[in-house]
Amino acid sequence: MKNKINIFLIVFLLFAGIFALKTAVKSPRLYRKSEFIMGTYVTIQAEGKRKRVLKAMERAFREVAAVGEKFTVFGQESPVYEFNENSVSIEDSGIIELVKKSLKISRESGGAFDITIKPLVELWGFYEGEPRLPAREEITETLKIVNYRLLETEGWRLTKKDNRVEIDFGGIAKGYALTKAADSLRDSGVESALIDAGGDIYALGTREGNPWKIGIRNPRGEGTVGIIKATDKAVVTSGDYENFFISDGKRYHHIINPATGYPPRDMVSVTVMADNAEIADAWATALSVIGRERGLKLLEKQPGIEVVMIDESGKIYHTPGAGEFLTLRKN
Ligand code: AMP
Ligand code: MG
């Protein structure tokens, strides 16, 4: 009897061993690295052979850093800086490409997304990290030079119609960096990766044949409120908790409504899913401004863009199409 049990045990252990070995061989290792770029931690996880993956990740990080340098408003002597400070026209094709995409989304969002927002962001003190509530007159005055129609593109050249107009790619550049990083990883032969730029994410391919799982952060507490499944998709979130101050019990944050000059209050978190990361990024900012009712309506005309929004009370709203990817946490 005892011998029988022993034989069973040995056979069982043998099978368990073979199974463990098989799964170990089957699941390729995930390599992970973080770097502080564009004012945030950028983390890349990628599957594949060690040497090749690490090299590919290095290349992708360099792409993100290059986007950061090109699009920052602080880069002295850069084309964006010269355009803002000295009204020198921009002829850099990479910048013009992103300006054109920005202008398209400005038109589609009824002006909610607007890269000429810079003088307002500056007035509110969000660049210096010491934000303050401006006087209403200051806001009214500044609003006069915030309007994407004051930008002009003729072919591959960007000019402004008023010398005081200044641009800021803060609402779209991180998404663009995600696209560049993903393209670079693909070029290097990586088929499976997750790129996370401070919570703005691009999921490349699958993780062991399944979609990547991306958490939606609880905007007013710990942990996540749900999970999004993504394959070759961007998942980008704009939130009022990222950069804000409280004055007289009211929260003021870094996304500003170009129509009023004030931060919107409708939604506290807006997560957009789209194939293209800069489009997801710009729409997350735009929909924060537009709010739930008009936003969900507007997206009926934008196939391929899905959104999950959370309001102050924690209530969650989403486009019908988002339901396919979304699993909400049960409370
Ligand atoms: P995001 O986190 O992508 O929503 O981007 C927020 C950043 O975009 C801000 O820090 C500003 O630099 C910029 N921004 C603020 N309001 C707008 C707006 N209405 N349209 C475009 N960019 C904006
Ligand atoms: Mg954005």
PDB file of N, CA and C in Angstrom, residues 17 31 133 204 220 244 285 320:
ATOM      1  N   GLY A  17       6.597  18.544 -12.438  1.00  0.00           N
ATOM      2  CA  GLY A  17       7.902  19.100 -12.848  1.00  0.00           C
ATOM      3  C   GLY A  17       7.901  19.423 -14.325  1.00  0.00           C
ATOM      4  N   TYR A  31      11.285  42.068 -19.439  1.00  0.00           N
ATOM      5  CA  TYR A  31      12.325  42.965 -18.912  1.00  0.00           C
ATOM      6  C   TYR A  31      11.692  44.311 -18.627  1.00  0.00           C
ATOM      7  N   LEU A 133      -4.658  81.706  -7.864  1.00  0.00           N
ATOM      8  CA  LEU A 133      -5.906  82.095  -8.517  1.00  0.00           C
ATOM      9  C   LEU A 133      -5.739  83.500  -9.098  1.00  0.00           C
ATOM     10  N   LEU A 204       1.665  47.363 -26.512  1.00  0.00           N
ATOM     11  CA  LEU A 204       2.102  46.829 -27.806  1.00  0.00           C
ATOM     12  C   LEU A 204       1.918  45.304 -27.805  1.00  0.00           C
ATOM     13  N   ARG A 220      -9.620  59.635  -6.329  1.00  0.00           N
ATOM     14  CA  ARG A 220      -9.739  60.226  -4.989  1.00  0.00           C
ATOM     15  C   ARG A 220      -9.348  59.262  -3.882  1.00  0.00           C
ATOM     16  N   PHE A 244      -2.567  70.430  -9.005  1.00  0.00           N
ATOM     17  CA  PHE A 244      -3.703  71.259  -8.577  1.00  0.00           C
ATOM     18  C   PHE A 244      -3.393  72.021  -7.292  1.00  0.00           C
ATOM     19  N   THR A 285      -7.472  65.286 -22.664  1.00  0.00           N
ATOM     20  CA  THR A 285      -7.455  66.687 -22.216  1.00  0.00           C
ATOM     21  C   THR A 285      -8.734  67.392 -22.678  1.00  0.00           C
ATOM     22  N   PRO A 320     -20.435  53.403 -25.083  1.00  0.00           N
ATOM     23  CA  PRO A 320     -20.876  52.003 -25.192  1.00  0.00           C
ATOM     24  C   PRO A 320     -19.721  51.084 -25.603  1.00  0.00           C
TER      25      PRO A 320
END
